[in-house]
């Protein structure tokens, strides 16, 4: 209810904010009523033709489309005073408007095509209200506008819904396609020495979560004496420098507890004494003792093999570079598993402090 009241308040504020909008621009198909006080025989209604003009007696062709009624009246007056009348007083009004359409799609209750009366501007907030308002899974901070002959852009109306602040509101134009996007899922992945490794969902509208809360949602620390936490950005690839947070016997320090974890980041909780981790969709995820010559297929086998629902063709191999950065590579385990002795595809020998992550299949 509070969100609805704030939305209505913002829409009302928008009306006042745009009350001083520029004059209406005449469009093809509009009908203009023209009156000349000194020559009533010229009075009548004139349709704006496809070429954007009207043909006025004693004046000829007058450009109308894209101009205001004041500009058209001025041109007619000048034309009449050029010969037909010594002085002319001309009034032009739009007697019939061509319908102006725009479209609202996506996460609204009544998506579709809508008409607005030309000359009466409609703001984005009002357009959303006419479409029944936002659905529960709508993201008011990501409203996409597809506009003719312009780049597509995004409008953030979250302040309007949270605080009644309509300062980001804009006019809707003819032909605009408004798409309200779905609220993005907010989650992170936590692997390693925690009670429930895997995906954890952020509660409520949280933009980020403190590291301590993320670890708690993942079941807390498990059998960790001397370790570190590595936080990787979303979809890491190539050389990456993760944020490294050391852990002591008491776990996280007060400063480390509040380190923000952003949506879609990956958090690894690792024991420094462990040289290899095999995580994700394997039967026994966790640490593997390192030995020289250990290969990726052997490590996966020592972790119990692939679990049901694994996407082994998108396995992530994270190794350490000398400068402290991490190299993230995608490995297709399916090819390694199916390779014959004569094939050029060879098993990969692992280096110390390697992390192997077998992701979950998307299907």
mmCIF file of C-alpha atoms in Angstrom:
data_model
loop_
_atom_site.group_PDB
_atom_site.id
_atom_site.type_symbol
_atom_site.label_atom_id
_atom_site.label_comp_id
_atom_site.label_asym_id
_atom_site.label_seq_id
_atom_site.Cartn_x
_atom_site.Cartn_y
_atom_site.Cartn_z
ATOM 1 C CA UNK A 1 0.000 0.000 0.000
ATOM 2 C CA UNK A 2 2.822 2.406 0.883
ATOM 3 C CA UNK A 3 4.483 1.766 -2.471
ATOM 4 C CA UNK A 4 1.191 2.466 -4.294
ATOM 5 C CA UNK A 5 0.662 5.750 -2.424
ATOM 6 C CA UNK A 6 4.191 6.898 -3.213
ATOM 7 C CA UNK A 7 3.660 5.988 -6.866
ATOM 8 C CA UNK A 8 0.443 8.034 -7.082
ATOM 9 C CA UNK A 9 2.122 10.937 -5.300
ATOM 10 C CA UNK A 10 5.005 10.846 -7.777
ATOM 11 C CA UNK A 11 2.589 10.787 -10.722
ATOM 12 C CA UNK A 12 0.760 13.830 -9.338
ATOM 13 C CA UNK A 13 4.028 15.663 -8.777
ATOM 14 C CA UNK A 14 4.983 14.882 -12.356
ATOM 15 C CA UNK A 15 1.879 16.672 -13.660
ATOM 16 C CA UNK A 16 2.949 19.851 -11.911
ATOM 17 C CA UNK A 17 6.561 19.459 -12.956
ATOM 18 C CA UNK A 18 5.656 19.343 -16.627
ATOM 19 C CA UNK A 19 2.877 21.927 -16.640
ATOM 20 C CA UNK A 20 5.058 24.387 -18.557
ATOM 21 C CA UNK A 21 5.803 22.079 -21.486
ATOM 22 C CA UNK A 22 6.465 23.470 -24.968
ATOM 23 C CA UNK A 23 3.575 24.074 -27.360
ATOM 24 C CA UNK A 24 2.085 21.233 -29.340
ATOM 25 C CA UNK A 25 3.682 20.479 -32.700
ATOM 26 C CA UNK A 26 1.123 19.910 -35.452
ATOM 27 C CA UNK A 27 1.153 16.449 -37.035
ATOM 28 C CA UNK A 28 0.136 14.937 -40.359
ATOM 29 C CA UNK A 29 -3.573 14.059 -40.203
ATOM 30 C CA UNK A 30 -4.470 16.835 -37.748
ATOM 31 C CA UNK A 31 -7.343 19.131 -38.678
ATOM 32 C CA UNK A 32 -6.839 22.873 -38.231
ATOM 33 C CA UNK A 33 -9.638 25.381 -37.708
ATOM 34 C CA UNK A 34 -8.615 28.731 -39.203
ATOM 35 C CA UNK A 35 -10.507 31.992 -38.642
ATOM 36 C CA UNK A 36 -9.718 35.349 -40.240
ATOM 37 C CA UNK A 37 -11.611 38.179 -38.552
ATOM 38 C CA UNK A 38 -11.369 40.515 -41.547
ATOM 39 C CA UNK A 39 -12.385 37.833 -44.095
ATOM 40 C CA UNK A 40 -14.872 35.310 -42.592
ATOM 41 C CA UNK A 41 -15.361 33.784 -46.048
ATOM 42 C CA UNK A 42 -11.941 32.155 -45.591
ATOM 43 C CA UNK A 43 -12.867 30.510 -42.291
ATOM 44 C CA UNK A 44 -12.882 26.725 -42.287
ATOM 45 C CA UNK A 45 -11.249 23.445 -41.313
ATOM 46 C CA UNK A 46 -8.099 22.365 -43.125
ATOM 47 C CA UNK A 47 -6.575 18.868 -43.047
ATOM 48 C CA UNK A 48 -2.797 18.561 -42.761
ATOM 49 C CA UNK A 49 -1.805 16.493 -45.797
ATOM 50 C CA UNK A 50 0.779 13.712 -45.997
ATOM 51 C CA UNK A 51 3.414 16.227 -47.060
ATOM 52 C CA UNK A 52 2.757 18.205 -43.857
ATOM 53 C CA UNK A 53 1.034 21.179 -45.492
ATOM 54 C CA UNK A 54 -2.385 22.801 -45.818
ATOM 55 C CA UNK A 55 -3.639 24.750 -48.825
ATOM 56 C CA UNK A 56 -5.195 28.040 -47.709
ATOM 57 C CA UNK A 57 -7.224 30.288 -50.062
ATOM 58 C CA UNK A 58 -5.429 33.401 -51.326
ATOM 59 C CA UNK A 59 -2.199 32.187 -49.715
ATOM 60 C CA UNK A 60 -1.475 28.775 -51.197
ATOM 61 C CA UNK A 61 0.599 26.053 -49.564
ATOM 62 C CA UNK A 62 1.477 26.585 -45.900
ATOM 63 C CA UNK A 63 3.792 24.244 -43.998
ATOM 64 C CA UNK A 64 2.066 23.006 -40.834
ATOM 65 C CA UNK A 65 3.493 19.673 -39.612
ATOM 66 C CA UNK A 66 6.147 20.073 -36.950
ATOM 67 C CA UNK A 67 5.134 23.656 -36.190
ATOM 68 C CA UNK A 68 2.917 25.331 -33.603
ATOM 69 C CA UNK A 69 -0.480 26.893 -34.362
ATOM 70 C CA UNK A 70 1.048 30.315 -33.659
ATOM 71 C CA UNK A 71 3.677 29.767 -36.361
ATOM 72 C CA UNK A 72 1.060 28.634 -38.899
ATOM 73 C CA UNK A 73 -1.177 31.617 -38.048
ATOM 74 C CA UNK A 74 1.767 33.959 -38.583
ATOM 75 C CA UNK A 75 2.498 32.531 -42.061
ATOM 76 C CA UNK A 76 -1.167 32.761 -43.095
ATOM 77 C CA UNK A 77 -1.325 36.363 -41.862
ATOM 78 C CA UNK A 78 1.804 37.301 -43.824
ATOM 79 C CA UNK A 79 0.411 35.644 -46.944
ATOM 80 C CA UNK A 80 -2.920 37.474 -46.699
ATOM 81 C CA UNK A 81 -1.298 40.832 -45.987
ATOM 82 C CA UNK A 82 0.835 40.370 -49.061
ATOM 83 C CA UNK A 83 -2.105 41.166 -51.347
ATOM 84 C CA UNK A 84 -5.574 39.960 -50.310
ATOM 85 C CA UNK A 85 -5.900 42.069 -47.143
ATOM 86 C CA UNK A 86 -4.188 45.170 -45.862
ATOM 87 C CA UNK A 87 -4.333 43.795 -42.343
ATOM 88 C CA UNK A 88 -5.295 40.338 -41.098
ATOM 89 C CA UNK A 89 -6.048 38.857 -37.670
ATOM 90 C CA UNK A 90 -5.665 35.070 -37.892
ATOM 91 C CA UNK A 91 -6.523 32.445 -35.294
ATOM 92 C CA UNK A 92 -5.522 28.782 -35.734
ATOM 93 C CA UNK A 93 -6.520 25.947 -33.412
ATOM 94 C CA UNK A 94 -6.316 22.180 -33.751
ATOM 95 C CA UNK A 95 -9.916 21.023 -34.097
ATOM 96 C CA UNK A 96 -9.093 17.314 -34.424
ATOM 97 C CA UNK A 97 -5.968 15.453 -33.387
ATOM 98 C CA UNK A 98 -4.489 12.375 -35.008
ATOM 99 C CA UNK A 99 -4.189 9.680 -32.313
ATOM 100 C CA UNK A 100 -0.749 9.514 -30.681
ATOM 101 C CA UNK A 101 0.232 6.010 -29.629
ATOM 102 C CA UNK A 102 2.904 4.622 -27.360
ATOM 103 C CA UNK A 103 3.454 1.138 -25.969
ATOM 104 C CA UNK A 104 4.074 -0.186 -22.462
ATOM 105 C CA UNK A 105 5.368 -3.741 -22.185
ATOM 106 C CA UNK A 106 7.088 -6.009 -19.702
ATOM 107 C CA UNK A 107 6.385 -6.116 -15.982
ATOM 108 C CA UNK A 108 3.163 -4.077 -15.852
ATOM 109 C CA UNK A 109 -0.331 -5.314 -15.042
ATOM 110 C CA UNK A 110 -1.993 -4.294 -18.333
ATOM 111 C CA UNK A 111 0.614 -4.134 -21.117
ATOM 112 C CA UNK A 112 -0.390 -2.907 -24.554
ATOM 113 C CA UNK A 113 -0.787 0.095 -26.858
ATOM 114 C CA UNK A 114 -2.035 3.381 -25.409
ATOM 115 C CA UNK A 115 -3.164 6.702 -26.847
ATOM 116 C CA UNK A 116 -2.471 10.125 -25.461
ATOM 117 C CA UNK A 117 -4.226 13.305 -26.434
ATOM 118 C CA UNK A 118 -1.830 15.509 -28.394
ATOM 119 C CA UNK A 119 -1.022 18.709 -26.622
ATOM 120 C CA UNK A 120 -1.453 17.092 -23.210
ATOM 121 C CA UNK A 121 1.910 15.558 -22.275
ATOM 122 C CA UNK A 122 2.069 12.164 -20.592
ATOM 123 C CA UNK A 123 4.981 11.377 -18.318
ATOM 124 C CA UNK A 124 6.555 7.979 -17.869
ATOM 125 C CA UNK A 125 5.054 7.627 -14.397
ATOM 126 C CA UNK A 126 1.608 8.401 -15.768
ATOM 127 C CA UNK A 127 2.102 5.925 -18.626
ATOM 128 C CA UNK A 128 2.931 3.200 -16.099
ATOM 129 C CA UNK A 129 -0.179 4.100 -14.102
ATOM 130 C CA UNK A 130 -2.349 3.856 -17.244
ATOM 131 C CA UNK A 131 -0.841 0.385 -17.799
ATOM 132 C CA UNK A 132 -2.082 -0.728 -14.384
ATOM 133 C CA UNK A 133 1.131 -0.118 -12.459
ATOM 134 C CA UNK A 134 4.129 -2.368 -11.914
ATOM 135 C CA UNK A 135 3.975 -6.044 -11.032
ATOM 136 C CA UNK A 136 5.655 -7.352 -7.890
ATOM 137 C CA UNK A 137 8.703 -8.615 -9.800
ATOM 138 C CA UNK A 138 9.232 -5.361 -11.730
ATOM 139 C CA UNK A 139 12.471 -3.418 -11.361
ATOM 140 C CA UNK A 140 11.630 0.324 -11.268
ATOM 141 C CA UNK A 141 15.320 1.166 -11.613
ATOM 142 C CA UNK A 142 15.526 -0.449 -15.069
ATOM 143 C CA UNK A 143 12.816 0.927 -17.359
ATOM 144 C CA UNK A 144 13.974 0.710 -20.959
ATOM 145 C CA UNK A 145 12.822 3.291 -23.528
ATOM 146 C CA UNK A 146 13.079 2.449 -27.233
ATOM 147 C CA UNK A 147 12.644 5.732 -29.102
ATOM 148 C CA UNK A 148 12.508 6.321 -32.855
ATOM 149 C CA UNK A 149 15.730 7.633 -34.382
ATOM 150 C CA UNK A 150 17.454 7.682 -30.984
ATOM 151 C CA UNK A 151 19.539 5.304 -28.923
ATOM 152 C CA UNK A 152 17.696 3.055 -26.504
ATOM 153 C CA UNK A 153 18.144 4.271 -22.934
ATOM 154 C CA UNK A 154 17.151 3.308 -19.387
ATOM 155 C CA UNK A 155 15.311 5.415 -16.813
ATOM 156 C CA UNK A 156 15.639 4.866 -13.058
ATOM 157 C CA UNK A 157 12.285 5.520 -11.381
ATOM 158 C CA UNK A 158 13.172 3.727 -8.148
ATOM 159 C CA UNK A 159 13.279 7.058 -6.220
ATOM 160 C CA UNK A 160 9.687 7.740 -7.299
ATOM 161 C CA UNK A 161 8.477 4.426 -5.895
ATOM 162 C CA UNK A 162 10.553 4.489 -2.720
ATOM 163 C CA UNK A 163 10.335 8.172 -1.763
ATOM 164 C CA UNK A 164 7.894 9.933 -4.104
ATOM 165 C CA UNK A 165 10.784 11.683 -5.892
ATOM 166 C CA UNK A 166 9.730 12.250 -9.529
ATOM 167 C CA UNK A 167 12.873 14.121 -10.588
ATOM 168 C CA UNK A 168 13.879 11.340 -13.023
ATOM 169 C CA UNK A 169 10.499 11.318 -14.770
ATOM 170 C CA UNK A 170 10.408 12.140 -18.495
ATOM 171 C CA UNK A 171 7.861 12.766 -21.241
ATOM 172 C CA UNK A 172 6.619 9.837 -23.290
ATOM 173 C CA UNK A 173 6.817 10.546 -27.024
ATOM 174 C CA UNK A 174 4.831 9.216 -29.937
ATOM 175 C CA UNK A 175 5.910 5.701 -30.865
ATOM 176 C CA UNK A 176 7.896 5.154 -27.662
ATOM 177 C CA UNK A 177 8.178 1.539 -26.545
ATOM 178 C CA UNK A 178 8.443 1.372 -22.766
ATOM 179 C CA UNK A 179 9.705 -1.943 -21.392
ATOM 180 C CA UNK A 180 9.700 -2.545 -17.642
ATOM 181 C CA UNK A 181 12.353 -5.155 -16.943
ATOM 182 C CA UNK A 182 12.143 -7.949 -14.423
ATOM 183 C CA UNK A 183 13.863 -7.502 -11.104
ATOM 184 C CA UNK A 184 17.250 -9.184 -11.302
ATOM 185 C CA UNK A 185 17.855 -12.161 -9.062
ATOM 186 C CA UNK A 186 20.355 -11.235 -6.369
ATOM 187 C CA UNK A 187 22.590 -14.109 -5.360
ATOM 188 C CA UNK A 188 26.189 -15.163 -4.885
ATOM 189 C CA UNK A 189 28.070 -18.445 -4.938
ATOM 190 C CA UNK A 190 29.978 -19.646 -1.873
ATOM 191 C CA UNK A 191 32.324 -22.630 -2.135
ATOM 192 C CA UNK A 192 34.876 -24.282 0.088
ATOM 193 C CA UNK A 193 34.947 -24.762 3.842
ATOM 194 C CA UNK A 194 31.337 -23.781 4.606
ATOM 195 C CA UNK A 195 28.408 -25.829 5.841
ATOM 196 C CA UNK A 196 26.217 -25.512 2.717
ATOM 197 C CA UNK A 197 28.321 -24.599 -0.322
ATOM 198 C CA UNK A 198 26.586 -23.407 -3.474
ATOM 199 C CA UNK A 199 24.248 -20.571 -4.402
ATOM 200 C CA UNK A 200 22.876 -18.293 -1.679
ATOM 201 C CA UNK A 201 20.034 -15.857 -2.424
ATOM 202 C CA UNK A 202 20.108 -12.306 -1.092
ATOM 203 C CA UNK A 203 17.107 -11.519 1.114
ATOM 204 C CA UNK A 204 14.683 -8.690 0.318
ATOM 205 C CA UNK A 205 15.910 -5.794 -1.802
ATOM 206 C CA UNK A 206 19.529 -6.090 -0.702
ATOM 207 C CA UNK A 207 21.906 -4.586 -3.238
ATOM 208 C CA UNK A 208 24.877 -6.195 -1.496
ATOM 209 C CA UNK A 209 25.450 -8.214 1.658
ATOM 210 C CA UNK A 210 28.241 -8.070 4.244
ATOM 211 C CA UNK A 211 30.664 -10.961 3.982
ATOM 212 C CA UNK A 212 29.710 -12.209 7.443
ATOM 213 C CA UNK A 213 26.063 -12.536 6.385
ATOM 214 C CA UNK A 214 27.045 -14.350 3.181
ATOM 215 C CA UNK A 215 29.103 -16.896 5.129
ATOM 216 C CA UNK A 216 26.243 -17.351 7.609
ATOM 217 C CA UNK A 217 23.742 -17.984 4.783
ATOM 218 C CA UNK A 218 26.153 -20.611 3.430
ATOM 219 C CA UNK A 219 26.079 -22.496 6.741
ATOM 220 C CA UNK A 220 29.046 -20.870 8.462
ATOM 221 C CA UNK A 221 32.665 -21.993 8.504
ATOM 222 C CA UNK A 222 33.438 -25.716 8.527
ATOM 223 C CA UNK A 223 36.699 -27.207 9.835
ATOM 224 C CA UNK A 224 38.713 -24.107 9.106
ATOM 225 C CA UNK A 225 41.756 -23.296 11.225
ATOM 226 C CA UNK A 226 44.047 -21.142 9.132
ATOM 227 C CA UNK A 227 42.509 -19.961 5.906
ATOM 228 C CA UNK A 228 41.549 -17.132 3.618
ATOM 229 C CA UNK A 229 38.561 -15.919 1.644
ATOM 230 C CA UNK A 230 38.847 -15.031 -2.036
ATOM 231 C CA UNK A 231 36.068 -12.951 -3.617
ATOM 232 C CA UNK A 232 35.871 -13.098 -7.419
ATOM 233 C CA UNK A 233 33.874 -10.735 -9.666
ATOM 234 C CA UNK A 234 30.861 -12.021 -11.638
ATOM 235 C CA UNK A 235 31.736 -14.284 -14.588
ATOM 236 C CA UNK A 236 35.523 -14.051 -14.158
ATOM 237 C CA UNK A 237 37.699 -14.822 -17.148
ATOM 238 C CA UNK A 238 41.387 -14.419 -17.906
ATOM 239 C CA UNK A 239 43.668 -12.766 -15.351
ATOM 240 C CA UNK A 240 41.696 -11.645 -12.300
ATOM 241 C CA UNK A 241 42.823 -10.183 -8.973
ATOM 242 C CA UNK A 242 40.328 -11.410 -6.372
ATOM 243 C CA UNK A 243 39.829 -9.661 -3.082
ATOM 244 C CA UNK A 244 41.730 -11.753 -0.512
ATOM 245 C CA UNK A 245 40.709 -11.670 3.151
ATOM 246 C CA UNK A 246 42.814 -13.632 5.669
ATOM 247 C CA UNK A 247 41.102 -15.683 8.356
ATOM 248 C CA UNK A 248 42.437 -16.316 11.823
ATOM 249 C CA UNK A 249 41.470 -18.754 14.544
ATOM 250 C CA UNK A 250 38.472 -16.586 15.435
ATOM 251 C CA UNK A 251 37.271 -16.329 11.851
ATOM 252 C CA UNK A 252 36.432 -12.918 10.380
ATOM 253 C CA UNK A 253 37.681 -9.710 11.931
ATOM 254 C CA UNK A 254 35.199 -6.913 12.557
ATOM 255 C CA UNK A 255 36.474 -5.087 9.470
ATOM 256 C CA UNK A 256 36.259 -8.203 7.285
ATOM 257 C CA UNK A 257 32.738 -9.019 8.498
ATOM 258 C CA UNK A 258 31.291 -5.928 6.779
ATOM 259 C CA UNK A 259 33.181 -6.273 3.483
ATOM 260 C CA UNK A 260 30.408 -6.027 0.847
ATOM 261 C CA UNK A 261 29.673 -8.962 -1.438
ATOM 262 C CA UNK A 262 27.906 -7.865 -4.617
ATOM 263 C CA UNK A 263 25.295 -9.938 -6.480
ATOM 264 C CA UNK A 264 26.701 -12.709 -8.702
ATOM 265 C CA UNK A 265 30.139 -12.671 -7.139
ATOM 266 C CA UNK A 266 31.817 -15.945 -6.157
ATOM 267 C CA UNK A 267 33.288 -16.428 -2.684
ATOM 268 C CA UNK A 268 35.846 -19.147 -1.960
ATOM 269 C CA UNK A 269 36.557 -20.086 1.665
ATOM 270 C CA UNK A 270 39.909 -21.892 1.560
ATOM 271 C CA UNK A 271 42.327 -23.475 4.000
ATOM 272 C CA UNK A 272 45.897 -22.313 3.371
ATOM 273 C CA UNK A 273 47.196 -25.810 4.126
ATOM 274 C CA UNK A 274 45.085 -27.267 1.345
ATOM 275 C CA UNK A 275 46.653 -27.021 -2.082
ATOM 276 C CA UNK A 276 43.767 -28.106 -4.338
ATOM 277 C CA UNK A 277 39.996 -27.549 -4.120
ATOM 278 C CA UNK A 278 37.431 -29.345 -6.281
ATOM 279 C CA UNK A 279 34.083 -27.603 -5.886
ATOM 280 C CA UNK A 280 30.618 -27.389 -7.393
ATOM 281 C CA UNK A 281 28.762 -30.325 -8.972
ATOM 282 C CA UNK A 282 30.994 -33.194 -7.868
ATOM 283 C CA UNK A 283 29.998 -35.945 -5.455
ATOM 284 C CA UNK A 284 32.444 -34.977 -2.694
ATOM 285 C CA UNK A 285 33.315 -31.291 -3.076
ATOM 286 C CA UNK A 286 36.162 -30.043 -0.946
ATOM 287 C CA UNK A 287 39.949 -30.143 -0.519
ATOM 288 C CA UNK A 288 42.250 -32.572 -2.317
ATOM 289 C CA UNK A 289 45.851 -33.092 -1.126
ATOM 290 C CA UNK A 290 48.273 -31.846 -3.762
ATOM 291 C CA UNK A 291 51.015 -34.012 -5.234
ATOM 292 C CA UNK A 292 53.276 -33.336 -8.165
ATOM 293 C CA UNK A 293 51.805 -34.647 -11.411
ATOM 294 C CA UNK A 294 48.187 -34.516 -10.198
ATOM 295 C CA UNK A 295 45.854 -33.893 -13.159
ATOM 296 C CA UNK A 296 42.422 -32.338 -13.379
ATOM 297 C CA UNK A 297 40.727 -35.661 -14.184
ATOM 298 C CA UNK A 298 42.441 -37.323 -11.217
ATOM 299 C CA UNK A 299 41.365 -34.471 -8.937
ATOM 300 C CA UNK A 300 37.745 -34.756 -10.089
ATOM 301 C CA UNK A 301 37.897 -38.522 -9.543
ATOM 302 C CA UNK A 302 39.278 -38.027 -6.017
ATOM 303 C CA UNK A 303 36.306 -35.705 -5.390
ATOM 304 C CA UNK A 304 33.949 -38.594 -6.154
ATOM 305 C CA UNK A 305 33.440 -37.824 -9.833
ATOM 306 C CA UNK A 306 30.845 -35.641 -11.500
ATOM 307 C CA UNK A 307 27.460 -35.252 -9.818
ATOM 308 C CA UNK A 308 24.125 -35.352 -11.603
ATOM 309 C CA UNK A 309 23.263 -32.039 -13.247
ATOM 310 C CA UNK A 310 26.867 -30.981 -13.799
ATOM 311 C CA UNK A 311 27.904 -28.806 -16.732
ATOM 312 C CA UNK A 312 31.376 -30.304 -17.071
ATOM 313 C CA UNK A 313 31.882 -28.634 -20.452
ATOM 314 C CA UNK A 314 32.038 -25.270 -18.622
ATOM 315 C CA UNK A 315 34.400 -26.219 -15.800
ATOM 316 C CA UNK A 316 36.402 -23.320 -14.359
ATOM 317 C CA UNK A 317 40.106 -23.797 -13.638
ATOM 318 C CA UNK A 318 41.528 -21.083 -11.370
ATOM 319 C CA UNK A 319 45.305 -20.977 -11.001
ATOM 320 C CA UNK A 320 47.711 -18.535 -9.339
ATOM 321 C CA UNK A 321 49.974 -16.165 -11.277
ATOM 322 C CA UNK A 322 53.367 -15.078 -9.876
ATOM 323 C CA UNK A 323 52.106 -11.491 -9.406
ATOM 324 C CA UNK A 324 49.298 -12.619 -7.101
ATOM 325 C CA UNK A 325 46.527 -12.449 -9.678
ATOM 326 C CA UNK A 326 44.419 -15.459 -10.593
ATOM 327 C CA UNK A 327 43.991 -16.902 -14.060
ATOM 328 C CA UNK A 328 40.468 -18.157 -14.795
ATOM 329 C CA UNK A 329 40.134 -20.563 -17.718
ATOM 330 C CA UNK A 330 37.154 -22.554 -18.965
ATOM 331 C CA UNK A 331 37.851 -26.257 -19.517
ATOM 332 C CA UNK A 332 35.669 -28.747 -21.365
ATOM 333 C CA UNK A 333 35.951 -31.853 -19.189
ATOM 334 C CA UNK A 334 33.715 -33.760 -21.607
ATOM 335 C CA UNK A 335 36.458 -33.677 -24.241
ATOM 336 C CA UNK A 336 39.075 -34.792 -21.728
ATOM 337 C CA UNK A 337 36.884 -37.641 -20.497
ATOM 338 C CA UNK A 338 36.132 -38.897 -24.017
ATOM 339 C CA UNK A 339 39.640 -38.444 -25.472
ATOM 340 C CA UNK A 340 41.499 -41.516 -26.756
ATOM 341 C CA UNK A 341 45.212 -42.018 -26.257
ATOM 342 C CA UNK A 342 45.970 -40.865 -29.776
ATOM 343 C CA UNK A 343 43.975 -37.651 -29.482
ATOM 344 C CA UNK A 344 45.675 -34.273 -29.211
ATOM 345 C CA UNK A 345 43.449 -33.414 -26.234
ATOM 346 C CA UNK A 346 45.466 -34.181 -23.105
ATOM 347 C CA UNK A 347 44.730 -34.207 -19.406
ATOM 348 C CA UNK A 348 45.860 -31.066 -17.595
ATOM 349 C CA UNK A 349 48.520 -31.235 -14.901
ATOM 350 C CA UNK A 350 47.633 -29.071 -11.924
ATOM 351 C CA UNK A 351 49.806 -26.585 -10.086
ATOM 352 C CA UNK A 352 49.634 -25.888 -6.333
ATOM 353 C CA UNK A 353 46.734 -23.761 -5.015
ATOM 354 C CA UNK A 354 44.469 -24.595 -7.963
ATOM 355 C CA UNK A 355 40.680 -24.313 -7.674
ATOM 356 C CA UNK A 356 38.411 -26.420 -9.893
ATOM 357 C CA UNK A 357 34.727 -25.460 -10.107
ATOM 358 C CA UNK A 358 32.255 -27.697 -11.947
ATOM 359 C CA UNK A 359 29.129 -25.557 -12.521
ATOM 360 C CA UNK A 360 25.530 -26.680 -12.464
ATOM 361 C CA UNK A 361 23.784 -27.255 -15.769
ATOM 362 C CA UNK A 362 21.359 -24.493 -16.776
ATOM 363 C CA UNK A 363 18.903 -27.032 -18.157
#
